Amino acid sequence: GGGLCMQHRGPQTYLRSNSLLPDSCGKGWTGSHYLNNLLSVSLSLPGLQPFIPDSEGDLLFLLDSSGSVSFYEFSRVKEFIRGLLRPFTFGPSDVQTSIIHISTVPTIEFPFDRYLSSGAVQQAIRDMQQLMGDTNTGKALSFAKEKFFTDEAGARVEVPKVLVWVTDGFSTDDISQPMQLLKDMGVTVFIISTGRGNYLELSAAASQPPEKHLYFVDVDDLPIITKELRDAIIGTIHWPRLRAVEITSSSFRLTWPRLLSSDTGYYVLEYAPADNPRRKLVKQVSGDHTGLFLSDLLPDTTYEVVLIPESNEHYIPPQTTRVTTLAEEISPTRVLISESKPHSFRVSWAPTPDSVRSYQVLYGPLPGNSAKLLEVDGAHNSTVVENLAPNTTYLVTVAAIYKSGKEKALSAKACTQEGE
C-alpha cells in the first residue's frame, strides 16, 4: 500500500492515505462473481490475495456507537469493516473477530469464537445496530483488557492481538492509561479517526510508529484506506506456524517457518500421544531445517507436538500443534482373481496401506492339503501365480503382514481354464 502523507489544513494536522486505489472488495459481490472479481482485482492490486494464508490472530473492533455519531456515519463504518474483513478466513486456527460498542456502558456485539465463517461474520456486522448514549471510550478500553482478551470471550493464548478503534475523535473519559495497559499486553492498536480528533493524543494512543497505525480520513473516504489497513493488519497477524501435512495412519510431516539458521541455533522437537504424555519422544534438529518427517506413529491417535527454537541470539517462543493420525486402513478387504489361464491366474488385493510390510499369498488345489507360498512386497497389490494344473479349483489366501507384527488374511477361490 502507499504510505501516509501529512497535509496541513489550517491549525489542524490530518493524515491522508495516498494509496488512492478503489476498495478492492466492491459492494454486493457474492459467490463466484465475487471471487472472480477479487481474482481480477488481485492482479492489479499487489499484495491482495483472495485467500490469506498463515494468518492467525484475534481482531477486536472498538466502534463508536454513541449519540455523537450519526446513523449515516455508523452505517458507513459498518460497510468499511465488512470490506476490510472480506478476504480473511475465520476459524479457531485462522482469524477470529469481535466487536465492542463504545456507549455509556461498553457492550459486546459478539465474542471472538461466535462466528467461524466469512459469511456469518458479514451477516452479523450487517445486522449490527447503533446503541447511542455517551462516548465512554476509556471504559470500553478497560472492558477490553479485563474481559476481552480472555478465554471466556474466545480469545486464544499466543496468537497476535489487534485492536482497531474507529472514532469520530471524541471521548468523554480518559483513554491514555487503559490504552497503555492494552499495549503492554502486546495488543497492536490501529486508530481510524473520522472526525477532528486531537492528533497528539491519538498518535500517543496508537501503536508506534503512528504513521503506520493512525489514519485520519473522512467517513466517505474510508474505502480509500481499506487495502492499506488490511495489509498492515496482515503484517501483524501473519503467523507462519508449525503445521502437519501428509498425514497417514502411522506418519506425518511437520513444517515450520525459518526461525533459525545452522549458525544461530537448533530446534528441539517433542511429541507424545495426548492421552499418554509419558510416551514423549524428543528429537534435536539443525537450525537450517524447516521440516521433519515423523513415522512409526500409532493410528487414530492425537499427538501433542512442541517445537522449541533454541536460539543463541534471542528468545523465540515455542510453537505447538495437535495432529491426529488417520485410522488404520485394514488390508486386504477384497481379493480378486483375473487373467485366468490353464496354468496361471492373477491375484489382486486392496487396499495397500503404508502400515503393511509384506503380503503372503498361499495357494493350493481343492480338495487337498498341499499349499505353496509367494512373498510379495507391501507396496504391491497383485501377483501372477504360475505352474498350476488346468481345470482345477484353487483356494487362494492373501495375508497382510503389518509392520507392527499383526496379520490379517482373506481368501478367495480361483479356477484355471481347461487346457492340456
Short mmCIF file of N, CA and C in Angstrom, two decimals, residues 95-262:
data_model
loop_
_atom_site.label_atom_id
_atom_site.label_comp_id
_atom_site.label_asym_id
_atom_site.label_seq_id
_atom_site.Cartn_x
_atom_site.Cartn_y
_atom_site.Cartn_z
N VAL A 95 -8.32 -16.53 11.61
CA VAL A 95 -8.64 -15.24 12.22
C VAL A 95 -9.94 -15.35 13.00
N GLN A 96 -9.98 -14.72 14.16
CA GLN A 96 -11.25 -14.55 14.89
C GLN A 96 -11.47 -13.06 15.06
N THR A 97 -12.75 -12.64 15.04
CA THR A 97 -13.01 -11.21 15.20
C THR A 97 -14.15 -11.00 16.18
N SER A 98 -14.15 -9.81 16.78
CA SER A 98 -15.17 -9.45 17.77
C SER A 98 -15.36 -7.94 17.73
N ILE A 99 -16.50 -7.50 18.22
CA ILE A 99 -16.81 -6.06 18.22
C ILE A 99 -17.32 -5.64 19.59
N ILE A 100 -16.79 -4.50 20.09
CA ILE A 100 -17.31 -3.87 21.30
C ILE A 100 -17.84 -2.49 20.91
N HIS A 101 -19.06 -2.18 21.35
CA HIS A 101 -19.63 -0.84 21.13
C HIS A 101 -19.16 0.10 22.22
N ILE A 102 -18.72 1.31 21.81
CA ILE A 102 -18.47 2.39 22.77
C ILE A 102 -19.79 3.13 22.96
N SER A 103 -20.27 3.13 24.21
CA SER A 103 -21.51 3.82 24.53
C SER A 103 -21.40 4.24 26.00
N THR A 104 -22.55 4.45 26.66
CA THR A 104 -22.50 4.76 28.09
C THR A 104 -21.84 3.61 28.84
N VAL A 105 -22.28 2.39 28.51
CA VAL A 105 -21.68 1.16 29.04
C VAL A 105 -21.17 0.35 27.86
N PRO A 106 -19.93 -0.15 27.93
CA PRO A 106 -19.42 -0.94 26.79
C PRO A 106 -20.25 -2.21 26.59
N THR A 107 -20.53 -2.55 25.34
CA THR A 107 -21.40 -3.68 25.03
C THR A 107 -20.76 -4.55 23.96
N ILE A 108 -20.75 -5.87 24.22
CA ILE A 108 -20.19 -6.82 23.24
C ILE A 108 -21.25 -7.09 22.18
N GLU A 109 -20.88 -6.93 20.90
CA GLU A 109 -21.79 -7.34 19.82
C GLU A 109 -21.73 -8.85 19.62
N PHE A 110 -20.51 -9.41 19.59
CA PHE A 110 -20.35 -10.88 19.58
C PHE A 110 -18.91 -11.20 20.01
N PRO A 111 -18.71 -12.33 20.72
CA PRO A 111 -17.36 -12.72 21.16
C PRO A 111 -16.55 -13.31 20.01
N PHE A 112 -15.26 -13.52 20.27
CA PHE A 112 -14.33 -13.97 19.22
C PHE A 112 -14.75 -15.29 18.58
N ASP A 113 -15.22 -16.23 19.38
CA ASP A 113 -15.44 -17.59 18.85
C ASP A 113 -16.88 -17.83 18.39
N ARG A 114 -17.67 -16.76 18.22
CA ARG A 114 -19.07 -16.93 17.84
C ARG A 114 -19.21 -17.31 16.36
N TYR A 115 -18.53 -16.57 15.48
CA TYR A 115 -18.73 -16.77 14.03
C TYR A 115 -17.46 -17.30 13.38
N LEU A 116 -17.57 -18.47 12.75
CA LEU A 116 -16.39 -19.16 12.24
C LEU A 116 -16.41 -19.28 10.72
N SER A 117 -17.16 -18.40 10.07
CA SER A 117 -17.11 -18.35 8.60
C SER A 117 -17.25 -16.91 8.17
N SER A 118 -16.73 -16.61 6.98
CA SER A 118 -16.78 -15.24 6.47
C SER A 118 -18.23 -14.78 6.31
N GLY A 119 -19.08 -15.67 5.80
CA GLY A 119 -20.49 -15.31 5.59
C GLY A 119 -21.19 -14.93 6.89
N ALA A 120 -20.91 -15.69 7.95
CA ALA A 120 -21.55 -15.42 9.25
C ALA A 120 -21.06 -14.09 9.83
N VAL A 121 -19.77 -13.81 9.67
CA VAL A 121 -19.22 -12.53 10.15
C VAL A 121 -19.85 -11.36 9.39
N GLN A 122 -19.93 -11.49 8.07
CA GLN A 122 -20.52 -10.43 7.24
C GLN A 122 -21.96 -10.14 7.65
N GLN A 123 -22.74 -11.22 7.86
CA GLN A 123 -24.16 -11.05 8.23
C GLN A 123 -24.29 -10.40 9.60
N ALA A 124 -23.44 -10.82 10.55
CA ALA A 124 -23.52 -10.27 11.91
C ALA A 124 -23.23 -8.77 11.91
N ILE A 125 -22.26 -8.34 11.09
CA ILE A 125 -21.94 -6.91 11.04
C ILE A 125 -23.06 -6.15 10.34
N ARG A 126 -23.63 -6.75 9.30
CA ARG A 126 -24.74 -6.11 8.59
C ARG A 126 -25.92 -5.87 9.54
N ASP A 127 -26.17 -6.83 10.44
CA ASP A 127 -27.32 -6.75 11.36
C ASP A 127 -27.07 -5.86 12.57
N MET A 128 -25.86 -5.36 12.76
CA MET A 128 -25.49 -4.62 13.96
C MET A 128 -26.23 -3.28 14.05
N GLN A 129 -26.73 -2.96 15.25
CA GLN A 129 -27.49 -1.72 15.48
C GLN A 129 -26.70 -0.75 16.35
N GLN A 130 -26.84 0.53 16.06
CA GLN A 130 -26.20 1.57 16.88
C GLN A 130 -26.89 1.68 18.22
N LEU A 131 -26.09 1.92 19.30
CA LEU A 131 -26.67 1.95 20.66
C LEU A 131 -27.03 3.35 21.15
N MET A 132 -26.36 4.40 20.61
CA MET A 132 -26.48 5.78 21.11
C MET A 132 -25.79 5.88 22.49
N GLY A 133 -26.18 6.86 23.33
CA GLY A 133 -25.54 7.01 24.65
C GLY A 133 -24.27 7.84 24.60
N ASP A 134 -23.49 7.80 25.72
CA ASP A 134 -22.27 8.60 25.86
C ASP A 134 -21.08 7.91 25.18
N THR A 135 -20.01 8.71 24.99
CA THR A 135 -18.80 8.18 24.33
C THR A 135 -17.75 7.83 25.38
N ASN A 136 -17.98 6.78 26.17
CA ASN A 136 -17.06 6.40 27.23
C ASN A 136 -16.02 5.40 26.70
N THR A 137 -15.06 5.96 25.92
CA THR A 137 -14.06 5.09 25.27
C THR A 137 -13.13 4.45 26.29
N GLY A 138 -12.73 5.21 27.30
CA GLY A 138 -11.83 4.67 28.32
C GLY A 138 -12.43 3.45 28.99
N LYS A 139 -13.74 3.54 29.31
CA LYS A 139 -14.44 2.40 29.92
C LYS A 139 -14.39 1.19 28.99
N ALA A 140 -14.62 1.45 27.70
CA ALA A 140 -14.62 0.35 26.73
C ALA A 140 -13.23 -0.28 26.61
N LEU A 141 -12.18 0.53 26.68
CA LEU A 141 -10.81 0.00 26.62
C LEU A 141 -10.50 -0.84 27.85
N SER A 142 -10.91 -0.37 29.02
CA SER A 142 -10.70 -1.15 30.26
C SER A 142 -11.46 -2.47 30.19
N PHE A 143 -12.67 -2.39 29.65
CA PHE A 143 -13.51 -3.59 29.48
C PHE A 143 -12.80 -4.59 28.55
N ALA A 144 -12.21 -4.06 27.47
CA ALA A 144 -11.49 -4.93 26.53
C ALA A 144 -10.33 -5.63 27.22
N LYS A 145 -9.61 -4.90 28.08
CA LYS A 145 -8.47 -5.50 28.76
C LYS A 145 -8.92 -6.55 29.76
N GLU A 146 -9.93 -6.20 30.58
CA GLU A 146 -10.34 -7.10 31.67
C GLU A 146 -11.07 -8.34 31.16
N LYS A 147 -11.97 -8.12 30.18
CA LYS A 147 -12.90 -9.19 29.82
C LYS A 147 -12.56 -9.84 28.48
N PHE A 148 -11.88 -9.06 27.64
CA PHE A 148 -11.99 -9.46 26.25
C PHE A 148 -10.90 -10.33 25.72
N PHE A 149 -9.66 -9.98 26.03
CA PHE A 149 -8.59 -10.85 25.52
C PHE A 149 -8.43 -12.00 26.53
N THR A 150 -9.53 -12.70 26.77
CA THR A 150 -9.57 -13.78 27.76
C THR A 150 -10.20 -15.02 27.13
N ASP A 151 -10.01 -16.16 27.81
CA ASP A 151 -10.60 -17.43 27.33
C ASP A 151 -12.12 -17.32 27.22
N GLU A 152 -12.75 -16.68 28.22
CA GLU A 152 -14.23 -16.65 28.24
C GLU A 152 -14.78 -15.96 27.00
N ALA A 153 -14.05 -14.99 26.48
CA ALA A 153 -14.52 -14.27 25.29
C ALA A 153 -14.02 -14.93 24.01
N GLY A 154 -13.41 -16.12 24.14
CA GLY A 154 -12.97 -16.86 22.96
C GLY A 154 -11.61 -16.47 22.43
N ALA A 155 -10.89 -15.58 23.15
CA ALA A 155 -9.55 -15.21 22.70
C ALA A 155 -8.59 -16.38 22.93
N ARG A 156 -7.51 -16.40 22.16
CA ARG A 156 -6.57 -17.51 22.23
C ARG A 156 -5.22 -17.06 22.76
N VAL A 157 -4.57 -17.96 23.50
CA VAL A 157 -3.24 -17.67 24.01
C VAL A 157 -2.26 -17.74 22.84
N GLU A 158 -1.24 -16.89 22.89
CA GLU A 158 -0.12 -16.98 21.95
C GLU A 158 -0.49 -16.76 20.48
N VAL A 159 -1.59 -16.06 20.21
CA VAL A 159 -1.77 -15.58 18.83
C VAL A 159 -1.76 -14.06 18.88
N PRO A 160 -1.37 -13.39 17.79
CA PRO A 160 -1.32 -11.92 17.81
C PRO A 160 -2.70 -11.32 18.08
N LYS A 161 -2.69 -10.20 18.83
CA LYS A 161 -3.92 -9.49 19.17
C LYS A 161 -3.88 -8.11 18.51
N VAL A 162 -4.98 -7.75 17.86
CA VAL A 162 -5.06 -6.46 17.17
C VAL A 162 -6.34 -5.75 17.62
N LEU A 163 -6.21 -4.46 17.94
CA LEU A 163 -7.38 -3.62 18.25
C LEU A 163 -7.49 -2.56 17.16
N VAL A 164 -8.67 -2.48 16.53
CA VAL A 164 -8.95 -1.42 15.55
C VAL A 164 -10.02 -0.52 16.16
N TRP A 165 -9.65 0.71 16.48
CA TRP A 165 -10.59 1.65 17.11
C TRP A 165 -11.01 2.66 16.05
N VAL A 166 -12.31 2.67 15.75
CA VAL A 166 -12.87 3.63 14.79
C VAL A 166 -13.61 4.69 15.60
N THR A 167 -13.19 5.95 15.47
CA THR A 167 -13.69 7.01 16.34
C THR A 167 -13.97 8.27 15.55
N ASP A 168 -14.89 9.09 16.05
CA ASP A 168 -15.04 10.42 15.46
C ASP A 168 -14.12 11.41 16.16
N GLY A 169 -13.21 10.86 16.99
CA GLY A 169 -12.18 11.69 17.62
C GLY A 169 -12.58 12.25 18.96
N PHE A 170 -13.76 11.87 19.45
CA PHE A 170 -14.29 12.48 20.67
C PHE A 170 -14.47 11.42 21.74
N SER A 171 -13.98 11.69 22.95
CA SER A 171 -14.22 10.77 24.07
C SER A 171 -14.51 11.58 25.33
N THR A 172 -15.44 11.08 26.16
CA THR A 172 -15.80 11.80 27.37
C THR A 172 -14.93 11.41 28.56
N ASP A 173 -14.13 10.35 28.44
CA ASP A 173 -13.27 9.96 29.57
C ASP A 173 -11.84 9.72 29.08
N ASP A 174 -10.95 9.48 30.02
CA ASP A 174 -9.52 9.35 29.70
C ASP A 174 -9.25 8.02 29.00
N ILE A 175 -8.45 8.07 27.92
CA ILE A 175 -8.12 6.83 27.21
C ILE A 175 -6.67 6.41 27.40
N SER A 176 -5.81 7.31 27.87
CA SER A 176 -4.37 7.05 27.78
C SER A 176 -3.94 5.86 28.64
N GLN A 177 -4.43 5.80 29.89
CA GLN A 177 -3.97 4.71 30.76
C GLN A 177 -4.50 3.34 30.32
N PRO A 178 -5.85 3.18 30.07
CA PRO A 178 -6.31 1.86 29.65
C PRO A 178 -5.71 1.42 28.30
N MET A 179 -5.44 2.38 27.41
CA MET A 179 -4.83 2.03 26.13
C MET A 179 -3.41 1.53 26.35
N GLN A 180 -2.67 2.18 27.25
CA GLN A 180 -1.30 1.74 27.53
C GLN A 180 -1.28 0.33 28.12
N LEU A 181 -2.25 0.02 28.98
CA LEU A 181 -2.32 -1.32 29.57
C LEU A 181 -2.55 -2.38 28.49
N LEU A 182 -3.41 -2.05 27.51
CA LEU A 182 -3.64 -2.99 26.40
C LEU A 182 -2.36 -3.19 25.59
N LYS A 183 -1.65 -2.10 25.31
CA LYS A 183 -0.41 -2.22 24.53
C LYS A 183 0.65 -2.99 25.32
N ASP A 184 0.65 -2.83 26.66
CA ASP A 184 1.59 -3.59 27.49
C ASP A 184 1.31 -5.10 27.42
N MET A 185 0.04 -5.47 27.11
CA MET A 185 -0.31 -6.89 26.95
C MET A 185 0.13 -7.42 25.59
N GLY A 186 0.66 -6.55 24.74
CA GLY A 186 1.09 -6.99 23.41
C GLY A 186 0.07 -6.75 22.32
N VAL A 187 -0.99 -5.97 22.63
CA VAL A 187 -2.01 -5.70 21.61
C VAL A 187 -1.49 -4.60 20.67
N THR A 188 -1.62 -4.83 19.36
CA THR A 188 -1.28 -3.80 18.36
C THR A 188 -2.52 -2.95 18.12
N VAL A 189 -2.38 -1.62 18.24
CA VAL A 189 -3.52 -0.71 18.18
C VAL A 189 -3.49 0.13 16.90
N PHE A 190 -4.54 -0.03 16.09
CA PHE A 190 -4.76 0.84 14.92
C PHE A 190 -5.92 1.78 15.25
N ILE A 191 -5.78 3.05 14.88
CA ILE A 191 -6.85 4.03 15.13
C ILE A 191 -7.25 4.68 13.82
N ILE A 192 -8.55 4.71 13.55
CA ILE A 192 -9.09 5.42 12.39
C ILE A 192 -9.97 6.53 12.94
N SER A 193 -9.56 7.77 12.71
CA SER A 193 -10.35 8.91 13.18
C SER A 193 -11.09 9.52 11.99
N THR A 194 -12.43 9.53 12.08
CA THR A 194 -13.24 10.10 11.01
C THR A 194 -13.64 11.55 11.33
N GLY A 195 -13.15 12.05 12.45
CA GLY A 195 -13.52 13.41 12.85
C GLY A 195 -12.27 14.25 13.07
N ARG A 196 -12.38 15.24 13.92
CA ARG A 196 -11.25 16.15 14.13
C ARG A 196 -10.63 15.87 15.49
N GLY A 197 -10.17 14.61 15.67
CA GLY A 197 -9.57 14.23 16.95
C GLY A 197 -8.25 14.93 17.18
N ASN A 198 -7.81 14.93 18.43
CA ASN A 198 -6.55 15.54 18.81
C ASN A 198 -5.41 14.66 18.30
N TYR A 199 -4.63 15.20 17.35
CA TYR A 199 -3.59 14.37 16.71
C TYR A 199 -2.58 13.86 17.74
N LEU A 200 -2.15 14.71 18.64
CA LEU A 200 -1.13 14.29 19.61
C LEU A 200 -1.67 13.20 20.53
N GLU A 201 -2.91 13.36 20.98
CA GLU A 201 -3.50 12.35 21.87
C GLU A 201 -3.66 11.01 21.15
N LEU A 202 -4.16 11.05 19.90
CA LEU A 202 -4.40 9.81 19.16
C LEU A 202 -3.09 9.15 18.73
N SER A 203 -2.08 9.96 18.38
CA SER A 203 -0.81 9.35 17.97
C SER A 203 -0.10 8.71 19.16
N ALA A 204 -0.35 9.23 20.36
CA ALA A 204 0.20 8.58 21.56
C ALA A 204 -0.56 7.29 21.87
N ALA A 205 -1.86 7.26 21.54
CA ALA A 205 -2.68 6.09 21.84
C ALA A 205 -2.42 4.95 20.87
N ALA A 206 -2.13 5.26 19.60
CA ALA A 206 -1.89 4.21 18.60
C ALA A 206 -0.56 3.54 18.85
N SER A 207 -0.39 2.34 18.29
CA SER A 207 0.91 1.69 18.35
C SER A 207 1.93 2.52 17.57
N GLN A 208 3.18 2.34 17.93
CA GLN A 208 4.25 3.10 17.27
C GLN A 208 4.77 2.33 16.05
N PRO A 209 5.22 2.98 14.99
CA PRO A 209 5.14 4.43 14.78
C PRO A 209 3.74 4.82 14.31
N PRO A 210 3.25 6.01 14.69
CA PRO A 210 1.88 6.39 14.36
C PRO A 210 1.61 6.46 12.85
N GLU A 211 2.62 6.74 12.05
CA GLU A 211 2.34 6.82 10.60
C GLU A 211 1.93 5.48 10.01
N LYS A 212 2.17 4.38 10.74
CA LYS A 212 1.72 3.07 10.26
C LYS A 212 0.44 2.60 10.97
N HIS A 213 0.01 3.31 12.01
CA HIS A 213 -1.09 2.80 12.84
C HIS A 213 -2.22 3.81 13.05
N LEU A 214 -2.08 5.02 12.51
CA LEU A 214 -3.09 6.05 12.74
C LEU A 214 -3.53 6.64 11.41
N TYR A 215 -4.86 6.70 11.20
CA TYR A 215 -5.42 7.21 9.94
C TYR A 215 -6.45 8.28 10.27
N PHE A 216 -6.32 9.46 9.66
CA PHE A 216 -7.36 10.48 9.70
C PHE A 216 -8.02 10.46 8.32
N VAL A 217 -9.31 10.18 8.28
CA VAL A 217 -9.95 10.06 6.97
C VAL A 217 -11.43 10.41 7.12
N ASP A 218 -11.97 11.13 6.14
CA ASP A 218 -13.40 11.44 6.15
C ASP A 218 -14.20 10.15 6.03
N VAL A 219 -15.36 10.10 6.67
CA VAL A 219 -16.14 8.86 6.71
C VAL A 219 -16.49 8.38 5.30
N ASP A 220 -16.67 9.29 4.34
CA ASP A 220 -16.98 8.87 2.97
C ASP A 220 -15.76 8.35 2.22
N ASP A 221 -14.55 8.64 2.76
CA ASP A 221 -13.32 8.20 2.10
C ASP A 221 -12.73 6.94 2.75
N LEU A 222 -13.47 6.32 3.67
CA LEU A 222 -12.95 5.12 4.34
C LEU A 222 -12.47 4.03 3.37
N PRO A 223 -13.20 3.79 2.24
CA PRO A 223 -12.73 2.73 1.32
C PRO A 223 -11.31 2.97 0.81
N ILE A 224 -10.87 4.23 0.79
CA ILE A 224 -9.52 4.53 0.29
C ILE A 224 -8.46 3.82 1.12
N ILE A 225 -8.69 3.69 2.44
CA ILE A 225 -7.64 3.10 3.30
C ILE A 225 -7.85 1.61 3.54
N THR A 226 -8.90 1.00 2.94
CA THR A 226 -9.20 -0.40 3.23
C THR A 226 -8.00 -1.31 2.98
N LYS A 227 -7.43 -1.22 1.79
CA LYS A 227 -6.34 -2.14 1.44
C LYS A 227 -5.11 -1.87 2.30
N GLU A 228 -4.81 -0.59 2.51
CA GLU A 228 -3.61 -0.25 3.28
C GLU A 228 -3.72 -0.75 4.72
N LEU A 229 -4.89 -0.55 5.33
CA LEU A 229 -5.09 -1.01 6.70
C LEU A 229 -5.07 -2.54 6.75
N ARG A 230 -5.73 -3.17 5.77
CA ARG A 230 -5.76 -4.64 5.75
C ARG A 230 -4.34 -5.20 5.66
N ASP A 231 -3.53 -4.62 4.77
CA ASP A 231 -2.14 -5.08 4.63
C ASP A 231 -1.37 -4.90 5.93
N ALA A 232 -1.63 -3.79 6.63
CA ALA A 232 -0.95 -3.55 7.90
C ALA A 232 -1.37 -4.58 8.95
N ILE A 233 -2.67 -4.92 8.96
CA ILE A 233 -3.16 -5.94 9.90
C ILE A 233 -2.55 -7.30 9.56
N ILE A 234 -2.51 -7.63 8.25
CA ILE A 234 -1.93 -8.92 7.84
C ILE A 234 -0.46 -8.98 8.26
N GLY A 235 0.24 -7.86 8.14
CA GLY A 235 1.64 -7.83 8.57
C GLY A 235 1.80 -8.15 10.04
N THR A 236 0.78 -7.78 10.83
CA THR A 236 0.83 -8.03 12.28
C THR A 236 0.44 -9.47 12.61
N ILE A 237 -0.57 -10.01 11.90
CA ILE A 237 -1.06 -11.34 12.28
C ILE A 237 -0.54 -12.45 11.37
N HIS A 238 0.29 -12.09 10.36
CA HIS A 238 0.85 -13.15 9.52
C HIS A 238 1.69 -14.03 10.44
N TRP A 239 1.35 -15.28 10.52
CA TRP A 239 1.83 -16.12 11.61
C TRP A 239 2.22 -17.46 11.04
N PRO A 240 3.30 -17.50 10.25
CA PRO A 240 3.69 -18.79 9.70
C PRO A 240 3.96 -19.71 10.88
N ARG A 241 3.40 -20.89 10.86
CA ARG A 241 3.42 -21.66 12.09
C ARG A 241 3.69 -23.14 11.84
N LEU A 242 3.97 -23.81 12.92
CA LEU A 242 4.17 -25.26 12.90
C LEU A 242 2.87 -25.92 12.46
N ARG A 243 2.95 -26.76 11.43
CA ARG A 243 1.76 -27.46 10.98
C ARG A 243 2.15 -28.83 10.42
N ALA A 244 1.16 -29.71 10.34
CA ALA A 244 1.39 -31.07 9.86
C ALA A 244 0.77 -31.23 8.48
N VAL A 245 1.49 -31.92 7.59
CA VAL A 245 0.97 -32.25 6.25
C VAL A 245 1.24 -33.73 6.00
N GLU A 246 0.68 -34.24 4.92
CA GLU A 246 0.90 -35.65 4.53
C GLU A 246 0.61 -36.60 5.69
N ILE A 247 -0.54 -36.43 6.31
CA ILE A 247 -0.88 -37.24 7.49
C ILE A 247 -1.39 -38.61 7.04
N THR A 248 -0.81 -39.69 7.58
CA THR A 248 -1.29 -41.05 7.33
C THR A 248 -1.64 -41.68 8.68
N SER A 249 -1.91 -42.98 8.67
CA SER A 249 -2.23 -43.66 9.93
C SER A 249 -1.00 -43.85 10.81
N SER A 250 0.21 -43.76 10.21
CA SER A 250 1.41 -44.04 11.00
C SER A 250 2.49 -42.97 10.87
N SER A 251 2.18 -41.86 10.18
CA SER A 251 3.22 -40.84 9.98
C SER A 251 2.60 -39.49 9.65
N PHE A 252 3.39 -38.44 9.79
CA PHE A 252 3.06 -37.13 9.21
C PHE A 252 4.34 -36.33 9.07
N ARG A 253 4.28 -35.33 8.21
CA ARG A 253 5.43 -34.44 8.03
C ARG A 253 5.11 -33.12 8.70
N LEU A 254 6.05 -32.61 9.51
CA LEU A 254 5.91 -31.30 10.15
C LEU A 254 6.66 -30.27 9.32
N THR A 255 6.06 -29.09 9.16
CA THR A 255 6.78 -27.98 8.53
C THR A 255 6.66 -26.76 9.44
N TRP A 256 7.66 -25.90 9.39
CA TRP A 256 7.62 -24.67 10.19
C TRP A 256 8.39 -23.58 9.47
N PRO A 257 8.14 -22.32 9.85
CA PRO A 257 8.84 -21.21 9.18
C PRO A 257 10.33 -21.21 9.55
N ARG A 258 11.12 -20.52 8.75
CA ARG A 258 12.56 -20.43 9.03
C ARG A 258 12.77 -19.47 10.19
N LEU A 259 13.01 -20.03 11.37
CA LEU A 259 13.17 -19.21 12.57
C LEU A 259 14.64 -19.08 12.96
N LEU A 260 15.47 -20.04 12.52
CA LEU A 260 16.88 -20.08 12.89
C LEU A 260 17.71 -20.37 11.64
N SER A 261 19.03 -20.39 11.81
CA SER A 261 19.93 -20.94 10.79
C SER A 261 20.87 -21.90 11.52
N SER A 262 21.72 -22.59 10.78
CA SER A 262 22.62 -23.54 11.45
C SER A 262 23.60 -22.80 12.37
#
